[in-house]
Coordinates of C-alpha atoms in Angstrom, one line a residue:
X27 CA 66.8 -64.0 35.5
X28 CA 64.7 -66.7 34.0
X29 CA 62.9 -66.5 30.6
X30 CA 59.6 -66.6 32.6
X31 CA 60.6 -63.8 34.6
X32 CA 61.8 -61.7 31.7
X33 CA 58.4 -62.6 29.8
X34 CA 56.7 -61.5 33.0
X35 CA 58.8 -58.2 33.1
X36 CA 58.3 -57.6 29.4
X37 CA 54.7 -58.1 29.8
X38 CA 54.7 -55.9 33.1
X39 CA 56.5 -53.3 30.8
X40 CA 54.1 -53.9 27.9
X41 CA 51.3 -53.4 30.5
X42 CA 52.6 -50.3 32.0
X43 CA 53.6 -48.8 28.6
X44 CA 50.0 -49.6 27.5
X45 CA 48.7 -48.2 30.6
X46 CA 50.7 -45.1 30.3
X47 CA 49.7 -44.6 26.7
X48 CA 46.1 -45.4 27.8
X49 CA 46.1 -42.8 30.4
X50 CA 47.5 -40.2 28.3
X51 CA 44.6 -41.0 25.8
X52 CA 42.2 -40.8 28.4
X53 CA 43.7 -37.6 29.7
X54 CA 43.5 -36.1 26.0
X55 CA 39.8 -37.1 25.9
X56 CA 39.1 -35.5 29.2
X57 CA 40.8 -32.4 28.0
X58 CA 39.1 -32.4 24.8
X59 CA 35.7 -32.5 26.6
X60 CA 36.6 -29.7 28.9
X61 CA 37.7 -27.6 25.9
X62 CA 34.6 -28.7 23.9
X63 CA 32.5 -27.6 26.9
X64 CA 34.3 -24.3 27.4
X65 CA 34.0 -23.5 23.6
X66 CA 30.5 -24.4 23.6
X67 CA 29.6 -22.2 26.8
X68 CA 31.6 -19.3 25.0
X69 CA 30.0 -19.7 21.7
X70 CA 26.4 -19.9 23.4
X71 CA 27.2 -16.8 25.4
X72 CA 28.5 -14.9 22.1
X73 CA 25.5 -15.7 20.2
X74 CA 23.2 -14.7 23.1
X75 CA 25.1 -11.5 23.6
X76 CA 24.9 -10.9 19.7
X77 CA 21.3 -11.6 19.5
X78 CA 20.6 -9.1 22.3
X79 CA 22.8 -6.5 20.4
X80 CA 20.5 -7.1 17.3
X81 CA 17.3 -6.6 19.2
X82 CA 18.5 -3.8 21.1
X83 CA 19.7 -2.2 17.8
X84 CA 16.4 -2.7 16.0
X85 CA 14.6 -1.2 19.0
X86 CA 16.7 1.9 18.9
X87 CA 15.9 2.2 14.9
X88 CA 12.5 1.9 15.4
X89 CA 12.5 4.6 18.1
X90 CA 14.6 7.0 15.5
X91 CA 12.5 6.1 12.6
X92 CA 9.4 6.8 14.7
X93 CA 9.8 10.3 15.2
X94 CA 9.8 13.5 12.4
X95 CA 9.1 17.2 12.4
X96 CA 5.4 16.3 12.5
X97 CA 5.7 14.6 15.8
X98 CA 4.5 16.5 18.9
X99 CA 7.0 17.5 21.4
X100 CA 5.7 15.2 24.0
X101 CA 6.0 12.0 21.6
X102 CA 9.7 13.3 20.7
X103 CA 10.8 13.5 24.6
X104 CA 9.3 10.3 25.3
X105 CA 11.1 8.7 22.4
X106 CA 14.3 10.2 23.4
X107 CA 14.1 8.8 26.8
X108 CA 13.4 5.4 25.6
X109 CA 16.2 5.8 23.3
X110 CA 18.4 6.6 26.0
X111 CA 17.7 3.7 28.0
X112 CA 18.1 1.2 25.1
X113 CA 21.3 3.2 24.1
X114 CA 22.9 2.2 27.8
X115 CA 21.8 -1.3 27.3
X116 CA 23.5 -1.4 23.8
X117 CA 26.7 0.0 25.7
X118 CA 26.6 -2.7 28.3
X119 CA 25.8 -5.4 25.9
X120 CA 28.5 -4.2 23.4
X121 CA 31.2 -4.7 26.5
X122 CA 30.0 -8.2 27.3
X123 CA 30.4 -9.3 23.5
X124 CA 33.9 -7.8 23.4
X125 CA 34.7 -9.6 26.9
X126 CA 33.2 -12.9 25.7
X127 CA 35.4 -13.4 22.5
X128 CA 38.6 -14.8 22.4
X129 CA 39.1 -15.3 18.5
X130 CA 41.0 -12.2 17.1
X131 CA 39.3 -12.1 13.9
X132 CA 35.8 -11.8 15.7
X133 CA 37.2 -9.5 18.3
X134 CA 38.1 -7.1 15.4
X135 CA 34.8 -7.3 13.9
X136 CA 33.0 -6.5 17.4
X137 CA 35.4 -3.7 17.7
X138 CA 34.4 -2.2 14.3
X139 CA 30.7 -2.8 15.2
X140 CA 31.3 -0.9 18.6
X141 CA 32.8 1.9 16.8
X142 CA 29.8 2.1 14.2
X143 CA 27.4 1.9 17.3
X144 CA 29.2 5.0 18.9
X145 CA 28.8 7.1 16.0
X146 CA 25.2 5.9 15.2
X147 CA 24.3 6.6 18.7
X148 CA 25.7 10.1 18.5
X149 CA 24.0 10.8 15.4
X150 CA 20.6 9.5 16.9
X151 CA 20.9 11.7 19.7
X152 CA 21.7 14.6 17.7
X153 CA 18.5 13.8 15.7
X154 CA 16.6 13.8 18.9
X155 CA 18.1 17.1 20.2
X156 CA 17.2 18.7 16.6
X157 CA 13.5 17.3 17.1
X158 CA 13.4 18.4 20.7
X159 CA 13.6 22.1 19.3
X160 CA 10.0 22.0 18.2
X161 CA 8.0 24.3 20.4
X162 CA 4.5 25.2 20.7
X163 CA 4.3 26.8 17.2
X164 CA 5.5 23.4 15.9
X165 CA 8.5 23.0 14.0
X166 CA 9.1 27.0 13.6
X167 CA 12.3 26.8 15.1
X168 CA 13.6 23.4 13.6
X169 CA 16.6 23.5 11.4
X170 CA 15.4 21.1 8.8
X171 CA 18.5 21.4 6.7
X172 CA 20.7 20.0 9.5
X173 CA 18.0 17.5 10.3
X174 CA 17.9 16.3 6.8
X175 CA 22.0 16.0 6.9
X176 CA 21.7 13.9 10.2
X177 CA 19.1 11.9 8.9
X178 CA 21.0 10.8 5.9
X179 CA 24.0 10.2 8.1
X180 CA 22.1 8.2 10.2
X181 CA 21.0 6.1 7.3
X182 CA 24.4 5.6 6.0
X183 CA 25.5 4.5 9.6
X184 CA 22.5 2.3 9.7
X185 CA 23.7 0.4 6.7
X186 CA 27.2 0.4 8.0
X187 CA 25.7 -1.1 11.4
X188 CA 23.9 -3.8 9.3
X189 CA 27.1 -4.7 7.3
X190 CA 29.0 -4.8 10.8
X191 CA 26.3 -7.3 12.2
X192 CA 26.4 -9.4 9.1
X193 CA 30.2 -9.8 9.3
X194 CA 30.1 -10.6 13.0
X195 CA 27.4 -13.3 12.4
X196 CA 29.7 -14.7 9.6
X197 CA 32.9 -14.7 11.8
X198 CA 30.8 -16.6 14.6
X199 CA 29.4 -19.0 12.3
X200 CA 32.9 -19.6 10.8
X201 CA 34.3 -20.0 14.3
X202 CA 31.6 -22.6 15.1
X203 CA 32.2 -24.5 12.0
X204 CA 36.1 -24.5 12.7
X205 CA 35.9 -25.7 16.3
X206 CA 33.4 -28.4 15.1
X207 CA 36.1 -29.5 12.7
X208 CA 38.8 -29.6 15.2
X209 CA 36.5 -31.4 17.7
X210 CA 35.8 -34.1 15.1
X211 CA 39.6 -34.1 14.3
X212 CA 40.5 -34.7 18.0
X213 CA 37.8 -37.4 18.3
X214 CA 39.3 -39.0 15.1
X215 CA 43.0 -38.7 16.7
X216 CA 41.8 -40.0 19.9
X217 CA 40.0 -43.0 18.2
X218 CA 43.6 -43.9 16.4
X219 CA 45.4 -44.0 19.7
X220 CA 43.0 -46.2 21.4
X221 CA 43.0 -48.6 18.3
X222 CA 46.9 -48.6 18.4
X223 CA 47.0 -49.4 22.0
X224 CA 44.2 -52.2 21.5
X225 CA 46.2 -53.7 18.7
X226 CA 48.7 -55.1 21.2
X227 CA 46.2 -56.6 23.9
X228 CA 43.0 -57.9 23.6
X229 CA 42.2 -56.1 26.9
X230 CA 43.2 -52.7 25.7
X231 CA 41.4 -53.5 22.5
X232 CA 38.2 -54.1 24.8
X233 CA 39.3 -50.8 27.0
X234 CA 39.7 -48.7 23.8
X235 CA 36.2 -49.9 22.6
X236 CA 34.8 -49.2 26.0
X237 CA 36.5 -45.7 26.4
X238 CA 35.7 -45.0 22.8
X239 CA 31.9 -45.9 23.2
X240 CA 31.8 -43.6 26.2
X241 CA 33.1 -40.6 24.4
X242 CA 31.5 -41.3 21.0
X243 CA 28.0 -42.5 22.1
X244 CA 27.2 -39.0 23.7
X245 CA 28.4 -37.1 20.8
X246 CA 26.7 -39.0 18.3
X247 CA 23.6 -38.9 20.7
X248 CA 23.8 -35.1 20.7
X249 CA 24.5 -35.1 16.8
X250 CA 21.2 -36.9 16.2
X251 CA 19.5 -34.5 18.7
X252 CA 20.7 -31.5 17.0
X253 CA 19.2 -33.0 13.6
X254 CA 16.2 -33.7 15.4
X255 CA 15.9 -30.2 16.5
X256 CA 16.5 -28.9 13.1
X257 CA 13.7 -31.1 11.8
X258 CA 11.4 -30.0 14.7
X259 CA 11.3 -33.7 16.0
X260 CA 13.2 -33.5 19.3
X261 CA 12.2 -35.4 22.1
X262 CA 14.2 -34.7 25.6
X263 CA 14.3 -38.5 26.3
X264 CA 16.4 -39.4 23.5
X265 CA 19.4 -38.0 25.4
X266 CA 18.4 -38.4 28.7
X267 CA 21.3 -41.2 29.3
X268 CA 23.9 -38.5 28.1
X269 CA 22.3 -35.7 30.3
X270 CA 22.5 -38.2 33.6
X271 CA 26.3 -38.3 33.4
X272 CA 28.2 -36.4 35.7
X273 CA 30.8 -35.0 33.4
X274 CA 31.3 -32.4 31.1
X275 CA 29.3 -34.3 28.1
X276 CA 26.3 -34.5 31.0
X277 CA 26.5 -30.7 31.4
X278 CA 26.6 -30.1 27.8
X279 CA 23.7 -32.6 27.1
X280 CA 21.6 -30.8 29.7
X281 CA 22.4 -27.3 28.6
X282 CA 21.4 -28.6 25.0
X283 CA 18.3 -30.1 26.4
X284 CA 17.1 -27.0 27.9
X285 CA 17.9 -25.0 25.0
X286 CA 16.1 -27.4 22.5
X287 CA 13.0 -27.6 24.4
X288 CA 12.8 -23.7 24.6
X289 CA 13.5 -23.4 20.9
X290 CA 10.9 -25.9 20.1
X291 CA 8.4 -24.3 22.6
X292 CA 8.8 -20.8 21.0
X293 CA 8.6 -22.4 17.5
X294 CA 5.1 -24.0 18.7
X295 CA 3.9 -20.6 20.2
X296 CA 4.7 -18.8 17.0
X297 CA 3.0 -21.0 15.0
X298 CA -0.2 -21.0 17.0
X299 CA 0.1 -17.4 17.1
X300 CA 0.5 -17.2 13.1
X301 CA -2.5 -19.9 12.7
X302 CA -4.7 -17.6 15.2
X303 CA -3.6 -14.4 13.2
X304 CA -4.4 -16.2 9.9
X305 CA -7.9 -17.2 11.1
X306 CA -8.6 -13.9 12.2
X307 CA -7.4 -12.1 9.1
X308 CA -9.7 -14.7 7.0
X309 CA -12.6 -13.8 9.2
X310 CA -12.0 -10.1 8.5
X311 CA -11.4 -10.8 4.9
X312 CA -14.8 -12.3 4.7
X313 CA -16.5 -9.6 6.5
X314 CA -14.9 -7.2 4.3
X315 CA -15.8 -8.9 1.0
X316 CA -19.4 -9.0 2.3
X317 CA -19.2 -5.3 3.2
X318 CA -17.8 -4.5 -0.3
X319 CA -20.4 -6.7 -2.2
X320 CA -23.2 -4.7 -0.1
X321 CA -21.5 -1.4 -1.2
X322 CA -21.4 -2.4 -4.8
X323 CA -25.0 -3.4 -4.6
X324 CA -26.1 -0.2 -3.0
X325 CA -24.2 1.7 -5.6
X326 CA -25.6 -0.1 -8.7
X327 CA -28.9 0.6 -7.3
X328 CA -27.9 4.4 -6.9
X329 CA -26.6 4.4 -10.5
X330 CA -29.8 3.0 -11.7
X331 CA -31.5 6.0 -9.8
X332 CA -29.6 8.6 -11.1
X333 CA -29.7 7.3 -14.6
X334 CA -33.6 7.2 -14.1
X335 CA -33.4 11.0 -13.3
X336 CA -31.8 12.0 -16.4
X337 CA -34.2 12.0 -19.7
X338 CA -32.9 9.6 -22.4
X339 CA -34.8 11.1 -25.4
X340 CA -36.5 14.2 -26.4
X341 CA -40.1 13.9 -27.1
X342 CA -40.9 13.9 -30.6
X343 CA -41.4 17.2 -32.3
X344 CA -41.3 18.6 -35.8
X345 CA -39.0 21.5 -34.7
X346 CA -36.3 19.5 -33.4
X347 CA -34.7 16.5 -32.4
X348 CA -31.9 15.4 -29.8
X349 CA -29.7 12.8 -28.2
X350 CA -27.8 12.7 -24.9
X351 CA -25.3 10.4 -23.2
X352 CA -23.8 10.6 -19.5
X353 CA -20.8 8.2 -18.8
X354 CA -19.5 8.4 -15.2
X355 CA -15.8 7.9 -14.4
X356 CA -16.9 6.1 -11.1
X357 CA -20.2 4.4 -10.1
X358 CA -21.8 7.6 -9.7
X359 CA -21.1 11.0 -11.7
X360 CA -21.3 14.4 -11.1
X361 CA -22.2 15.9 -14.8
X362 CA -25.9 15.9 -15.7
X363 CA -27.7 17.3 -18.8
X364 CA -31.6 18.1 -18.9
X365 CA -34.1 19.4 -21.6
X366 CA -37.5 20.3 -20.8
X367 CA -40.7 22.0 -22.6
X368 CA -41.2 25.8 -21.6
X369 CA -44.6 26.7 -22.6
X370 CA -45.5 25.7 -26.4
X371 CA -42.8 27.6 -28.4
X372 CA -39.6 27.0 -26.0
X373 CA -37.6 24.4 -24.7
X374 CA -34.7 24.4 -22.0
X375 CA -31.4 22.9 -22.5
X376 CA -28.9 22.3 -19.8
X377 CA -25.5 21.0 -19.5
X378 CA -23.6 20.9 -16.1
X379 CA -20.6 19.7 -14.4
X380 CA -20.4 19.4 -10.4
X381 CA -16.8 19.4 -8.8
X382 CA -15.6 16.2 -7.6
X383 CA -16.8 12.6 -8.7
X384 CA -18.8 9.8 -6.8
X385 CA -21.4 9.8 -4.4
X386 CA -21.1 13.5 -3.1
X387 CA -20.9 14.8 -6.8
X388 CA -24.1 12.7 -7.5
X389 CA -26.0 14.2 -4.5
X390 CA -24.9 17.6 -5.4
X391 CA -25.8 17.0 -9.2
X392 CA -29.5 16.1 -8.0
X393 CA -29.9 19.2 -5.8
X394 CA -28.6 21.3 -8.8
X395 CA -30.8 19.9 -11.4
X396 CA -33.8 20.1 -9.3
X397 CA -33.3 23.7 -8.2
X398 CA -32.5 24.5 -12.0
X399 CA -35.6 23.2 -13.2
X400 CA -37.9 24.5 -10.8
X401 CA -36.5 28.0 -11.4
X402 CA -36.9 27.6 -15.1
X403 CA -40.5 26.3 -14.9
X404 CA -41.4 30.0 -13.8
X405 CA -40.5 31.2 -17.1
X406 CA -37.4 33.3 -15.8
X407 CA -34.9 34.3 -18.3
X408 CA -31.7 32.4 -18.6
X409 CA -29.8 34.7 -16.5
X410 CA -32.2 35.1 -13.8
X411 CA -32.5 31.5 -13.6
X412 CA -29.0 30.8 -13.1
X413 CA -28.6 33.7 -10.4
X414 CA -31.5 32.4 -8.4
X415 CA -30.1 28.8 -8.6
X416 CA -26.6 30.1 -7.7
X417 CA -28.3 31.6 -4.6
X418 CA -30.2 28.8 -3.4
X419 CA -27.1 26.3 -3.9
X420 CA -24.9 28.7 -1.9
X421 CA -27.5 28.3 0.9
X422 CA -27.4 24.6 0.8
X423 CA -23.7 23.7 0.3
X424 CA -22.0 22.4 3.4
X425 CA -19.4 20.5 1.5
X426 CA -18.5 24.0 -0.3
X427 CA -19.1 22.4 -3.9
X428 CA -19.7 24.1 -7.0
X429 CA -21.0 23.2 -10.4
X430 CA -20.2 24.9 -13.8
X431 CA -23.6 25.0 -16.0
X432 CA -24.8 26.1 -19.4
X433 CA -28.5 26.8 -19.7
X434 CA -30.2 28.1 -22.9
X435 CA -33.9 28.7 -24.1
X436 CA -34.5 27.9 -27.6
X437 CA -37.4 29.5 -29.4
X438 CA -38.6 26.7 -31.8
X439 CA -40.6 29.3 -33.8
X440 CA -37.6 32.0 -34.5
X441 CA -34.9 29.7 -33.8
X442 CA -33.3 32.2 -31.5
X443 CA -31.4 30.8 -28.4
X444 CA -31.0 32.8 -25.6
X445 CA -28.4 31.6 -22.9
X446 CA -26.2 32.4 -19.9
X447 CA -23.1 30.6 -18.9
X448 CA -21.9 29.6 -15.5
X449 CA -18.1 29.0 -16.1
X450 CA -18.9 26.0 -18.4
X451 CA -17.5 25.0 -21.5
X452 CA -19.1 27.0 -24.7
X453 CA -21.3 24.9 -26.9
X454 CA -20.5 24.1 -30.4
X455 CA -23.0 25.3 -33.3
X456 CA -22.6 23.1 -36.7
X457 CA -24.2 25.2 -39.3
X458 CA -26.1 23.6 -41.9
X459 CA -23.2 24.4 -44.3
X460 CA -20.5 22.7 -42.4
X461 CA -19.1 25.8 -40.5
X462 CA -18.2 24.8 -36.9
X463 CA -18.2 27.6 -34.5
X464 CA -18.2 27.9 -30.6
X465 CA -20.9 30.2 -28.9
X466 CA -19.6 33.2 -27.4
X467 CA -18.8 33.3 -23.6
X468 CA -20.9 35.6 -21.4
X469 CA -18.1 35.6 -18.4
X470 CA -20.6 33.9 -15.7
X471 CA -18.9 32.3 -12.8
X472 CA -19.7 28.5 -11.6
X473 CA -22.6 28.3 -9.0
X474 CA -22.5 27.6 -5.3
X475 CA -19.2 29.5 -4.9
X476 CA -20.7 33.0 -4.0
X477 CA -24.2 34.2 -3.5
X478 CA -25.7 37.2 -5.0
X479 CA -23.9 37.0 -8.5
X480 CA -25.4 38.0 -11.7
X481 CA -25.4 36.2 -15.0
X482 CA -25.0 37.9 -18.7
X483 CA -27.1 36.6 -21.1
X484 CA -26.0 36.0 -24.7
X485 CA -28.1 35.4 -27.9
X486 CA -27.7 33.1 -31.0
X487 CA -29.9 32.3 -34.0
X488 CA -30.1 28.7 -35.1
X489 CA -31.4 27.9 -38.7
X490 CA -33.0 25.1 -40.2
X491 CA -30.3 22.0 -40.1
X492 CA -28.2 23.8 -37.4
X493 CA -26.7 21.4 -34.8
X494 CA -26.1 22.5 -31.2
X495 CA -23.5 20.4 -29.3
X496 CA -23.4 20.8 -25.4
X497 CA -20.5 19.0 -23.5
X498 CA -18.4 18.8 -20.5
X499 CA -14.6 19.1 -20.0
X500 CA -14.5 15.2 -19.5
X501 CA -14.5 15.2 -23.5
X502 CA -12.0 17.9 -24.1
X503 CA -9.6 17.0 -21.2
X504 CA -10.0 13.1 -22.0
X505 CA -6.2 11.8 -21.6
X506 CA -4.4 9.2 -23.2
X507 CA -1.9 7.0 -21.7
X508 CA 1.0 9.6 -22.1
X509 CA -1.1 12.3 -20.4
X510 CA -2.1 14.1 -23.4
X511 CA -5.6 15.7 -23.6
X512 CA -8.1 15.2 -26.5
X513 CA -8.7 19.1 -26.6
X514 CA -11.4 21.3 -27.9
X515 CA -9.6 21.2 -31.4
X516 CA -10.0 17.4 -31.8
X517 CA -13.6 17.9 -30.8
X518 CA -14.3 20.5 -33.5
X519 CA -12.6 18.2 -36.2
X520 CA -14.4 15.0 -35.2
X521 CA -17.9 17.5 -35.7
X522 CA -16.8 18.6 -39.0
X523 CA -19.0 16.3 -40.8
X524 CA -21.7 16.3 -38.7
X525 CA -24.0 18.6 -40.5
X526 CA -24.5 15.6 -42.9
X527 CA -25.0 13.0 -40.5
X528 CA -27.7 11.6 -38.5
X529 CA -27.7 12.7 -34.6
X530 CA -26.9 9.0 -33.7
X531 CA -24.0 8.9 -36.1
X532 CA -22.7 12.2 -34.6
X533 CA -22.8 10.8 -31.2
X534 CA -21.1 7.6 -32.6
X535 CA -18.4 9.6 -33.9
X536 CA -17.7 11.8 -31.1
X537 CA -17.7 8.5 -28.7
X538 CA -15.3 6.8 -31.2
X539 CA -13.0 9.6 -31.5
X540 CA -12.5 10.0 -27.9
X541 CA -12.1 6.3 -27.2
X542 CA -9.7 5.8 -30.0
X543 CA -7.7 8.7 -28.6
X544 CA -7.4 7.5 -25.0
X545 CA -7.0 3.9 -25.9
X546 CA -6.2 1.6 -22.8
X547 CA -5.9 4.8 -20.4
X548 CA -8.5 4.7 -17.6
X549 CA -11.4 7.4 -17.7
X550 CA -10.5 10.1 -15.2
X551 CA -13.5 12.3 -15.5
X552 CA -17.3 11.8 -16.2
X553 CA -18.1 12.5 -20.0
X554 CA -21.5 14.0 -21.0
X555 CA -23.0 15.5 -24.1
X556 CA -26.3 16.7 -25.4
X557 CA -26.9 17.2 -29.2
X558 CA -29.9 19.2 -30.5
X559 CA -30.8 19.7 -34.1
X560 CA -33.0 22.5 -35.0
X561 CA -35.4 21.8 -37.9
X562 CA -37.1 25.1 -38.3
X563 CA -40.2 26.7 -37.2
X564 CA -43.0 24.2 -36.8
X565 CA -46.2 24.5 -38.8
X566 CA -49.5 25.6 -37.7
X567 CA -51.5 22.7 -36.1
X568 CA -54.9 22.7 -34.8
X569 CA -55.7 22.9 -30.9
X570 CA -56.4 19.0 -31.0
X571 CA -52.7 18.1 -31.9
X572 CA -51.4 20.6 -29.4
X573 CA -53.2 18.6 -26.8
X574 CA -52.0 15.4 -28.1
X575 CA -48.3 16.8 -27.9
X576 CA -48.8 18.1 -24.4
X577 CA -49.9 14.7 -23.1
X578 CA -47.0 13.1 -24.9
X579 CA -44.6 15.6 -23.3
X580 CA -46.3 15.2 -19.6
X581 CA -45.9 11.3 -20.0
X582 CA -42.3 11.8 -21.1
X583 CA -41.5 14.1 -18.3
X584 CA -43.1 12.2 -15.4
X585 CA -42.5 8.5 -16.7
X586 CA -39.9 6.1 -16.2
X587 CA -36.7 6.6 -18.2
X588 CA -33.9 4.6 -19.4
X589 CA -30.2 5.4 -19.3

């Protein structure tokens, strides 16, 4: 055999060996592509089944949480039927998830998940059976203790289910990462083999580059496409060349194209829906702000009107002086005070507290004040006046509200105060010598509760320099940040020096004492007080002076007043 033939033989042997190695490499690449395609399909199916299982589980949780002992029997039966349908779907989907998994770690996680699903389904069915025991008399036959145990067990199982779902998701993510790493390692090995074959011959080098390009280019294109999907910049035409191939990578690219387009479309639809809902919410918030502004304006007007109803100062008189304050807890209050002249020698003094707060209490306060003052104008006694007012209020009380009231009639010549009390705090008398006492109670009930009541009268004598302090429970029951009340004892202590002070200072001292005690705690009730100081019997005056006083009183009663 000649050298030339040997060379040809060696060349042929080399070509044969190179071709054999190249064939093995190509076969390995094809096997890798098929394996990758199978892994991707299996991972896609697993993710789809797990997602479906999560959605069905959340739907079943919504049905279980949506029923309670207060639910009607029909709603419980309907929820139970829907739960059974979803329960069957969960069972079928669980089997599909189990069948689609080949990894032992994921299979163990799915097995634990299915076991907990079975336990949760059984507890949920027991809950529905318990709730279906509700009959026409409501939950009379319901075993609430057992139901509470089932609900507690259901909550524990739900937490365990969520842990199992989290574990399963972690396994699936790790499996995908491991498979991707293996795919990249296989690609690296294949490239090394191709380069080794190409090192012997330029033709094999060229062939290796071609084969490597055919393998790497589609994968690189898919990698960049996946990155574009994450950045929400994916365009289907960027991998059209790979998708047109009639091989496993082409099938993979076509599946990826469809999945990416669906995901991107759903994201755009979700964004559009969020924008629409946001716009709708902004429009509703604008309307709500306008409505709130209108309501605040109307409440300001109502507050001004309510303030105008109550007199701010007593008319000037040589036998007495007085001050009054009403501070509502809300925009409108239910407390009120009043004082009015009865004939030439008497004045009526009123302090009252309507049940509740806000607009209803303000309306009831206006009615009670008008009726009480109208009855007092007819020169009735304090007890008779409260009895008549109570009967009228009971006939005009659709909201079944009530009002506590103290009404006293002070004789300016004698200093005798005849009074009746309808369930109100007893006023405080501060004597000229500093003694602080409460007026005795007369045992009356609040007005507006029961018609036909009678009210006993009490009587006390005021001497020159004595001060009468009438107040509502918003003073004595004012609370600090720890929930402690101001109490009557603290009120009496704050009045201990009032016999030596002007009425303005008395009012300021009580206000400061309450404010300092309450601190930053919010005001929870209306606070109202009326302070009257008796100066003694008036000196005799001529008829002309009486006429001037009457005109001044009339101007005070019917003219505008300020809060």
